[in-house]
Coordinates of N, CA, C and O and ligand atoms in Angstrom, one line a residue:
M1 N 0.8 -1.1 -0.2 CA -0.1 0.2 0.2 C 0.7 0.7 0.0 O 1.6 1.1 0.4
E2 N 0.6 2.2 -0.5 CA 1.8 3.1 -0.8 C -0.2 4.3 -0.6 O -0.9 4.6 -1.0
R3 N 1.0 5.6 -0.4 CA -0.2 7.0 -0.2 C 0.5 8.3 -1.0 O 2.1 8.6 -1.1
T4 N -0.6 9.3 -2.1 CA 0.2 9.9 -2.4 C -0.9 11.7 -2.3 O -1.8 11.4 -1.4
L5 N -0.5 12.2 -2.5 CA -0.6 13.9 -2.0 C -1.4 14.3 -3.4 O -0.1 14.2 -4.8
A6 N -3.2 14.7 -3.1 CA -3.6 15.2 -4.3 C -3.7 16.4 -4.4 O -3.9 16.7 -3.1
I7 N -3.7 17.6 -4.9 CA -4.7 18.7 -5.6 C -5.2 19.1 -6.2 O -4.6 18.8 -7.8
I8 N -6.4 19.1 -5.3 CA -7.5 19.4 -7.4 C -7.3 21.7 -7.2 O -6.9 22.1 -5.9
K9 N -6.2 21.9 -8.3 CA -5.8 23.0 -8.1 C -7.2 24.1 -8.5 O -8.2 24.5 -8.9
P10 N -6.4 25.6 -8.0 CA -7.0 27.0 -7.8 C -8.3 26.8 -9.1 O -9.5 27.5 -9.5
D11 N -7.5 26.6 -10.6 CA -8.4 26.6 -11.5 C -9.4 25.4 -11.9 O -10.5 25.9 -12.2
A12 N -9.4 24.3 -11.3 CA -10.3 23.6 -11.1 C -11.6 23.6 -10.3 O -12.4 23.4 -10.6
V13 N -10.2 24.0 -9.6 CA -11.8 24.4 -8.4 C -12.6 25.5 -9.2 O -14.0 25.6 -8.7
R14 N -11.9 26.8 -9.2 CA -13.0 28.1 -9.4 C -13.7 27.2 -10.8 O -15.1 28.3 -10.8
R15 N -13.7 26.3 -12.0 CA -14.6 26.1 -12.9 C -15.6 25.2 -12.6 O -15.8 24.6 -13.3
G16 N -15.1 24.8 -11.1 CA -16.4 23.7 -10.9 C -15.8 22.2 -10.9 O -17.4 21.4 -10.9
F17 N -14.9 22.3 -11.3 CA -14.6 20.4 -11.4 C -14.8 19.2 -10.4 O -14.3 18.7 -10.8
V18 N -14.2 19.9 -9.1 CA -14.3 18.8 -7.7 C -14.6 18.1 -7.8 O -14.2 16.6 -7.9
G19 N -16.4 17.7 -8.1 CA -16.9 16.0 -8.1 C -16.6 15.6 -9.1 O -16.5 14.6 -8.9
D20 N -15.9 16.3 -10.2 CA -15.7 15.3 -11.5 C -14.3 14.9 -11.0 O -14.4 13.3 -11.5
I21 N -13.5 15.4 -10.4 CA -12.1 15.0 -10.4 C -12.3 13.6 -9.0 O -11.8 12.8 -9.0
I22 N -13.3 13.9 -8.4 CA -13.5 12.7 -7.0 C -13.5 11.8 -7.9 O -13.7 10.7 -6.9
K23 N -14.8 12.1 -8.2 CA -16.1 11.0 -8.7 C -14.6 9.8 -9.6 O -14.9 8.9 -9.8
R24 N -13.5 10.2 -10.7 CA -12.3 9.5 -11.1 C -11.8 8.9 -10.0 O -11.0 8.2 -10.4
I25 N -11.5 9.6 -8.9 CA -10.7 9.1 -8.1 C -11.1 7.7 -7.8 O -10.7 6.8 -7.4
D26 N -12.7 7.9 -7.2 CA -13.8 6.8 -6.2 C -14.1 5.9 -7.8 O -13.5 4.2 -7.3
A27 N -13.7 6.1 -9.0 CA -13.3 4.8 -10.2 C -12.2 4.1 -10.3 O -12.3 3.4 -10.8
S28 N -11.9 4.8 -9.8 CA -10.1 4.5 -10.2 C -9.7 3.6 -9.9 O -8.8 2.1 -9.6
G29 N -10.7 3.4 -8.0 CA -10.2 2.1 -6.9 C -8.9 3.0 -5.8 O -9.1 2.5 -4.9
L30 N -8.7 4.3 -6.5 CA -7.4 4.8 -5.5 C -8.8 4.9 -4.1 O -9.7 5.4 -4.4
K31 N -8.4 4.9 -2.7 CA -8.5 5.5 -1.8 C -8.6 6.5 -1.3 O -7.3 7.2 -1.1
L32 N -9.7 7.3 -0.9 CA -9.8 9.0 -0.1 C -8.9 8.1 1.1 O -10.3 7.6 1.6
R33 N -8.1 8.9 1.6 CA -7.8 8.8 3.4 C -8.0 10.2 4.3 O -7.9 10.0 5.6
A34 N -8.2 11.2 3.2 CA -7.8 12.8 3.9 C -8.7 13.7 3.4 O -8.1 13.7 1.7
L35 N -8.7 14.9 3.5 CA -9.6 15.8 2.8 C -9.8 16.9 3.5 O -10.2 16.9 4.3
R36 N -8.8 18.2 2.3 CA -9.1 19.8 2.7 C -9.8 20.6 1.8 O -8.8 20.2 1.3
L37 N -10.4 21.5 2.3 CA -10.7 22.7 1.7 C -9.2 23.7 2.2 O -9.7 24.4 3.1
M38 N -8.7 24.4 1.6 CA -7.8 25.5 2.2 C -7.4 26.5 0.7 O -7.8 26.5 -0.3
H39 N -7.6 28.2 1.6 CA -6.7 29.2 0.0 C -5.5 29.2 1.2 O -5.0 29.5 2.3
L40 N -5.1 28.2 0.2 CA -3.5 28.6 0.6 C -2.7 29.9 0.8 O -3.2 30.3 -0.7
T41 N -1.8 30.4 1.7 CA -1.6 31.7 1.4 C -0.1 31.3 0.9 O 0.6 30.3 0.6
R42 N 0.7 32.2 0.3 CA 1.9 32.6 -1.1 C 3.1 32.5 -0.8 O 3.3 31.5 -1.1
A43 N 3.5 32.6 1.6 CA 4.0 31.3 2.0 C 4.2 30.2 1.9 O 4.8 29.6 2.2
Q44 N 3.0 30.2 2.8 CA 2.4 28.5 2.2 C 2.7 28.1 0.3 O 3.5 26.8 0.7
A45 N 3.0 28.2 -0.2 CA 2.4 28.1 -1.9 C 4.3 28.3 -1.8 O 5.0 27.3 -2.2
E46 N 4.8 29.5 -1.5 CA 5.8 29.1 -1.2 C 6.7 27.9 -1.3 O 7.9 27.4 -1.9
A47 N 6.6 27.6 0.4 CA 7.5 26.3 0.9 C 6.9 25.4 0.3 O 8.1 24.1 -0.1
F48 N 5.7 24.7 -0.4 CA 5.6 24.1 -0.9 C 6.0 23.3 -2.2 O 6.9 22.4 -2.4
Y49 N 6.5 23.8 -3.2 CA 6.8 24.1 -4.0 C 8.8 24.2 -3.8 O 8.8 24.8 -4.9
E50 N 9.0 24.8 -2.8 CA 10.5 24.8 -2.6 C 11.9 24.3 -3.7 O 11.8 25.2 -4.0
V51 N 10.9 22.9 -4.1 CA 11.5 22.6 -4.6 C 12.0 23.2 -6.3 O 12.5 23.1 -7.0
H52 N 11.2 23.9 -6.4 CA 11.1 24.2 -7.8 C 11.4 25.9 -7.9 O 11.2 27.0 -8.6
K53 N 12.7 26.1 -6.5 CA 12.7 27.6 -6.4 C 13.2 28.6 -7.1 O 13.2 29.1 -7.1
E54 N 14.1 27.5 -8.2 CA 15.0 28.3 -9.5 C 14.8 27.9 -10.9 O 15.2 28.2 -10.9
R55 N 13.5 27.9 -10.5 CA 12.7 27.4 -12.1 C 11.7 28.5 -12.4 O 11.7 30.0 -11.7
P56 N 11.5 29.3 -13.4 CA 11.7 30.2 -13.5 C 10.0 30.6 -14.1 O 9.2 32.0 -13.6
F57 N 9.6 30.2 -14.0 CA 8.0 29.6 -13.7 C 7.2 29.6 -12.3 O 6.4 29.5 -11.8
Y58 N 8.7 29.0 -11.1 CA 8.2 29.9 -9.7 C 7.3 30.8 -9.1 O 6.2 30.4 -9.0
K59 N 7.8 32.1 -9.4 CA 7.1 33.2 -8.8 C 5.8 32.6 -9.3 O 4.2 32.9 -8.5
S60 N 5.0 32.7 -10.9 CA 3.8 32.5 -10.6 C 3.1 31.4 -10.4 O 2.4 31.5 -10.1
L61 N 3.9 30.1 -10.5 CA 3.6 28.9 -9.4 C 2.8 29.4 -8.6 O 1.5 29.1 -8.0
C62 N 3.5 30.4 -7.7 CA 3.1 30.4 -6.8 C 2.4 31.9 -6.3 O 0.7 31.5 -5.5
D63 N 1.9 32.6 -7.5 CA 0.8 32.9 -7.6 C 0.0 32.5 -7.5 O -1.2 33.2 -7.3
Y64 N -0.1 31.9 -8.6 CA -1.5 30.9 -8.9 C -1.7 30.6 -7.6 O -3.0 30.0 -7.8
M65 N -0.9 28.8 -7.7 CA -1.5 28.0 -6.2 C -2.4 29.1 -4.7 O -2.7 28.1 -4.1
S66 N -1.6 30.5 -4.4 CA -2.5 30.8 -4.0 C -3.1 32.1 -4.9 O -4.3 32.9 -3.4
S67 N -4.1 31.6 -5.4 CA -5.1 32.9 -5.8 C -6.2 32.4 -5.8 O -7.4 32.6 -6.4
G68 N -6.8 31.3 -4.8 CA -7.6 30.4 -4.8 C -7.7 29.8 -4.3 O -6.8 28.5 -4.1
P69 N -9.3 29.1 -3.2 CA -9.3 27.8 -2.2 C -8.9 26.4 -3.4 O -9.0 26.4 -4.7
V70 N -7.6 25.6 -3.3 CA -7.5 24.2 -3.1 C -8.3 23.0 -3.1 O -8.7 23.6 -1.6
V71 N -8.5 21.8 -2.8 CA -9.1 20.7 -3.0 C -7.8 19.5 -2.1 O -6.9 19.2 -3.2
I72 N -7.7 19.7 -1.1 CA -6.6 19.0 -1.1 C -6.5 17.2 -0.3 O -7.1 16.9 0.3
A73 N -5.7 16.2 -0.5 CA -6.3 14.6 -0.7 C -5.4 13.7 -0.4 O -4.4 14.1 -1.5
V74 N -5.2 12.8 0.7 CA -4.0 12.1 0.9 C -5.4 10.4 0.0 O -7.1 10.5 0.5
L75 N -4.8 10.4 -0.7 CA -4.8 8.6 -1.4 C -4.2 7.5 -1.6 O -2.8 7.9 -1.4
E76 N -4.9 6.9 -1.1 CA -4.1 5.6 -0.8 C -4.9 4.4 -1.9 O -5.8 4.0 -1.9
G77 N -3.2 3.5 -2.0 CA -3.7 2.6 -3.0 C -2.4 1.7 -3.1 O -1.8 2.1 -2.7
E78 N -2.6 0.3 -3.8 CA -1.2 -0.3 -4.8 C -0.9 0.5 -5.6 O -2.0 1.3 -6.3
R79 N 0.5 1.0 -5.5 CA 0.9 2.1 -6.9 C 0.3 3.1 -7.4 O 0.0 4.0 -7.9
A80 N -0.1 3.6 -5.9 CA -0.9 4.6 -5.6 C -0.3 5.6 -6.6 O -0.5 7.4 -7.3
I81 N 0.9 6.1 -6.2 CA 2.2 7.1 -6.1 C 2.3 7.1 -8.1 O 1.2 8.0 -8.7
P82 N 2.2 6.7 -9.1 CA 2.2 6.5 -10.2 C 0.7 6.0 -11.2 O 0.3 6.8 -12.3
R83 N 0.1 5.7 -10.1 CA -1.6 5.2 -10.7 C -2.3 7.0 -10.9 O -2.7 7.1 -11.6
W84 N -1.9 7.8 -9.9 CA -2.7 9.0 -10.0 C -1.9 9.7 -10.6 O -3.0 10.5 -10.9
R85 N -0.4 9.8 -11.4 CA 0.1 10.2 -12.2 C -0.4 9.8 -13.1 O -0.4 10.5 -14.5
E86 N -0.9 9.0 -13.7 CA -0.9 8.5 -14.3 C -2.7 9.1 -15.1 O -2.7 9.5 -15.6
L87 N -3.1 9.2 -14.1 CA -5.1 9.6 -14.3 C -4.3 11.2 -14.5 O -5.4 11.9 -15.0
M88 N -3.5 12.0 -13.8 CA -3.6 13.1 -14.0 C -3.0 13.5 -15.3 O -3.6 14.8 -16.4
G89 N -2.5 12.5 -16.1 CA -1.8 13.0 -17.5 C -0.3 14.0 -17.3 O 0.2 14.4 -16.7
A90 N 0.1 14.4 -18.1 CA 1.2 15.5 -18.4 C 1.1 16.1 -17.6 O -0.1 16.9 -17.8
T91 N 2.2 17.0 -17.5 CA 1.7 18.4 -17.1 C 1.6 19.6 -18.1 O 0.5 20.1 -16.9
D92 N 1.4 19.7 -19.0 CA 1.2 20.6 -20.6 C -0.1 19.3 -20.8 O -0.5 18.6 -21.4
P93 N -1.0 20.3 -20.7 CA -2.3 19.8 -21.0 C -2.6 19.5 -21.9 O -3.4 18.3 -22.5
K94 N -2.3 19.8 -22.5 CA -2.0 20.1 -24.7 C -1.5 18.2 -24.9 O -1.6 18.3 -25.8
K95 N -0.1 17.9 -24.2 CA 0.9 16.6 -24.3 C -0.5 15.9 -23.6 O 0.6 14.7 -23.7
A96 N -1.2 15.6 -22.9 CA -1.9 15.1 -22.0 C -2.4 13.8 -22.3 O -3.3 14.6 -24.1
D97 N -2.6 12.6 -22.4 CA -3.1 11.4 -23.3 C -4.8 11.9 -22.7 O -4.9 12.3 -22.0
A98 N -5.6 11.4 -23.7 CA -7.2 11.5 -24.0 C -7.8 11.2 -22.3 O -6.9 9.0 -22.3
G99 N -8.1 11.7 -21.6 CA -9.4 10.8 -20.7 C -8.2 10.8 -19.3 O -8.9 10.5 -18.7
T100 N -7.3 12.0 -19.5 CA -6.1 12.0 -18.4 C -7.3 12.9 -18.1 O -8.1 14.3 -18.6
L101 N -7.4 13.9 -16.4 CA -7.0 14.8 -15.8 C -7.0 15.9 -16.4 O -8.1 17.2 -16.8
R102 N -5.5 16.4 -16.4 CA -5.6 17.1 -16.9 C -5.4 17.9 -18.5 O -6.1 18.8 -19.0
K103 N -5.5 16.7 -19.3 CA -6.5 17.2 -20.4 C -7.8 17.3 -21.0 O -8.1 18.5 -21.2
D104 N -8.5 16.2 -19.7 CA -10.1 16.9 -19.4 C -10.6 18.2 -18.7 O -11.5 19.1 -19.4
F105 N -9.5 19.0 -18.1 CA -9.8 19.7 -16.9 C -9.1 21.2 -16.8 O -9.0 22.2 -16.4
G106 N -7.9 20.6 -17.7 CA -6.3 21.5 -17.7 C -7.0 22.9 -18.5 O -7.3 22.6 -19.8
I107 N -6.4 23.5 -17.8 CA -6.2 25.3 -19.5 C -4.6 25.1 -20.3 O -4.9 25.2 -21.0
D108 N -3.6 24.9 -19.5 CA -2.5 25.2 -19.7 C -1.7 24.6 -19.0 O -1.7 24.6 -18.2
V109 N -0.1 24.8 -19.4 CA 0.8 24.1 -18.7 C 0.8 24.4 -16.8 O 1.6 23.7 -16.4
E110 N 1.0 25.4 -17.1 CA 0.0 26.3 -15.4 C -0.6 25.7 -14.5 O -0.5 25.2 -13.0
Q111 N -1.8 26.5 -15.2 CA -3.2 25.7 -15.0 C -4.0 24.5 -15.1 O -4.6 24.3 -16.0
N112 N -3.4 23.4 -14.4 CA -3.2 22.3 -14.8 C -4.6 21.2 -14.0 O -3.7 20.2 -14.3
A113 N -4.9 22.0 -13.7 CA -5.4 21.3 -12.5 C -5.5 20.6 -11.5 O -6.6 20.2 -10.7
V114 N -4.5 19.6 -11.2 CA -4.2 18.7 -10.4 C -3.0 18.9 -10.1 O -1.8 18.4 -10.6
H115 N -2.8 18.3 -9.1 CA -1.1 18.0 -8.6 C -0.8 16.7 -7.9 O -1.9 16.1 -7.9
G116 N -0.1 15.4 -7.9 CA -0.3 14.4 -7.9 C 1.9 14.3 -7.5 O 2.5 14.7 -8.1
S117 N 2.3 13.8 -6.2 CA 3.7 12.9 -5.0 C 3.8 12.9 -7.1 O 3.4 12.1 -7.8
D118 N 5.1 12.8 -6.8 CA 6.5 12.6 -8.3 C 7.1 10.7 -7.6 O 7.7 10.3 -8.4
A119 N 7.4 10.6 -5.9 CA 8.4 9.6 -5.7 C 7.7 9.2 -3.9 O 7.5 10.1 -3.8
P120 N 7.9 8.1 -3.9 CA 7.3 8.3 -2.2 C 8.0 9.4 -1.2 O 7.9 8.9 -0.5
E121 N 9.4 9.8 -1.5 CA 10.3 10.2 -0.3 C 9.0 11.5 -0.7 O 8.8 12.5 0.4
T122 N 8.9 12.3 -1.8 CA 8.4 13.8 -1.8 C 6.9 13.6 -1.5 O 6.0 14.0 -1.0
A123 N 6.2 12.7 -1.8 CA 5.0 11.7 -1.8 C 4.8 12.2 0.5 O 4.0 12.9 0.9
A124 N 5.7 11.6 1.1 CA 5.6 11.4 2.3 C 6.0 12.8 2.7 O 5.0 13.5 4.1
R125 N 6.9 13.7 2.2 CA 7.2 15.0 2.7 C 5.4 15.7 2.3 O 5.4 16.4 2.8
E126 N 5.0 15.4 1.4 CA 4.3 16.4 1.0 C 2.7 15.7 1.9 O 1.8 17.1 2.1
V127 N 2.5 15.2 2.3 CA 1.1 14.4 2.9 C 1.6 15.1 4.4 O 0.5 15.6 5.2
A128 N 2.2 15.2 4.6 CA 3.6 15.5 6.1 C 3.1 17.3 5.6 O 3.2 18.0 7.2
F129 N 2.9 17.7 5.6 CA 3.4 19.8 4.4 C 1.6 19.6 5.1 O 1.6 20.5 5.7
F130 N 0.7 19.0 4.9 CA -0.6 19.1 4.8 C -1.4 18.8 6.2 O -2.7 19.2 6.5
F131 N -1.3 17.7 6.2 CA -2.0 16.5 7.0 C -1.4 16.0 8.5 O -0.1 15.2 8.0
S132 N -1.7 15.7 9.7 CA -1.0 14.8 10.9 C -1.6 14.2 10.4 O -2.6 13.7 9.7
S133 N -1.3 13.0 11.5 CA -1.5 11.5 11.7 C -2.9 11.1 11.9 O -3.4 10.5 11.4
L134 N -3.5 12.3 12.3 CA -5.0 12.0 13.0 C -5.8 12.7 12.2 O -6.9 12.3 12.2
D135 N -5.4 13.6 10.9 CA -6.3 13.6 9.7 C -6.1 12.6 9.3 O -7.1 12.7 7.5
I136 N -5.4 11.3 8.9 CA -6.1 10.5 7.5 C -6.5 9.1 8.5 O -5.7 8.9 9.4
V137 N -7.1 8.9 7.8 CA -8.1 7.6 8.3 C -7.4 6.2 8.2 O -6.9 6.0 7.0
S138 N -7.0 5.9 8.9 CA -6.5 4.2 8.4 C -8.1 3.1 7.7 O -8.5 3.1 8.3
Ligands
LIG1 O1 2.9 18.8 -11.9 P1 4.0 17.8 -12.2 O2 4.6 17.1 -11.5 O3 3.2 17.3 -13.5 O4 4.9 19.0 -13.0 P2 5.8 19.7 -12.7 O5 7.4 19.6 -13.5 O6 6.8 19.3 -10.7 O7 5.8 21.3 -11.8 C1 5.3 22.2 -11.1 C2 4.1 23.0 -11.4 O8 4.8 23.8 -11.8 C3 3.2 22.0 -12.8 O9 1.7 21.3 -11.9 C4 2.6 23.6 -13.1 O10 1.3 24.0 -12.6 C5 3.8 24.5 -13.2 N1 4.8 24.4 -14.1 C6 4.6 25.6 -15.5 O11 4.4 26.8 -14.4 N2 5.5 25.9 -15.9 C7 6.2 24.9 -16.3 N3 6.6 25.1 -17.2 C8 6.0 23.7 -15.7 C9 6.0 23.5 -14.5
LIG2 MG1 5.9 18.2 -10.6

């Protein structure tokens, strides 16, 4: 069993896709283990994406991620990390496969609807960034 952090990003929340995206999670067999709605401060967005701080898109990414509420979830299942990344699709919605969340709900390479952890170490860090052990259903 593996856990990963999922975020429904501000563009997707704003455009009313929370229900559709949670429906895809349920249909995939991944289990919701924690769920919260948050409007990140800019400082929280900066800390969450610290790994990208040297990238040219960092400032804009932090503005975007703190521009409105997000839905943050812990997903659990066998191979949860790669399975959630597969459901999400490629970073750029234009390059994402048909039927993926980013293809169906993303706007552009920045406003791409969803986040997912990319490895066990980042998943552990990202889950702990938003949730305490008491928040996670076992
Ligand atoms: O989210 P993912 O792991 O697919 O991509 P990333 O390379 O870790 O980038 C994190 C986030 O930065 C992306 O999901 C986009 O929102 C944003 N980004 C961007 O604005 N412009 C890029 N060229 C690449 C990423
Ligand atoms: Mg990433």
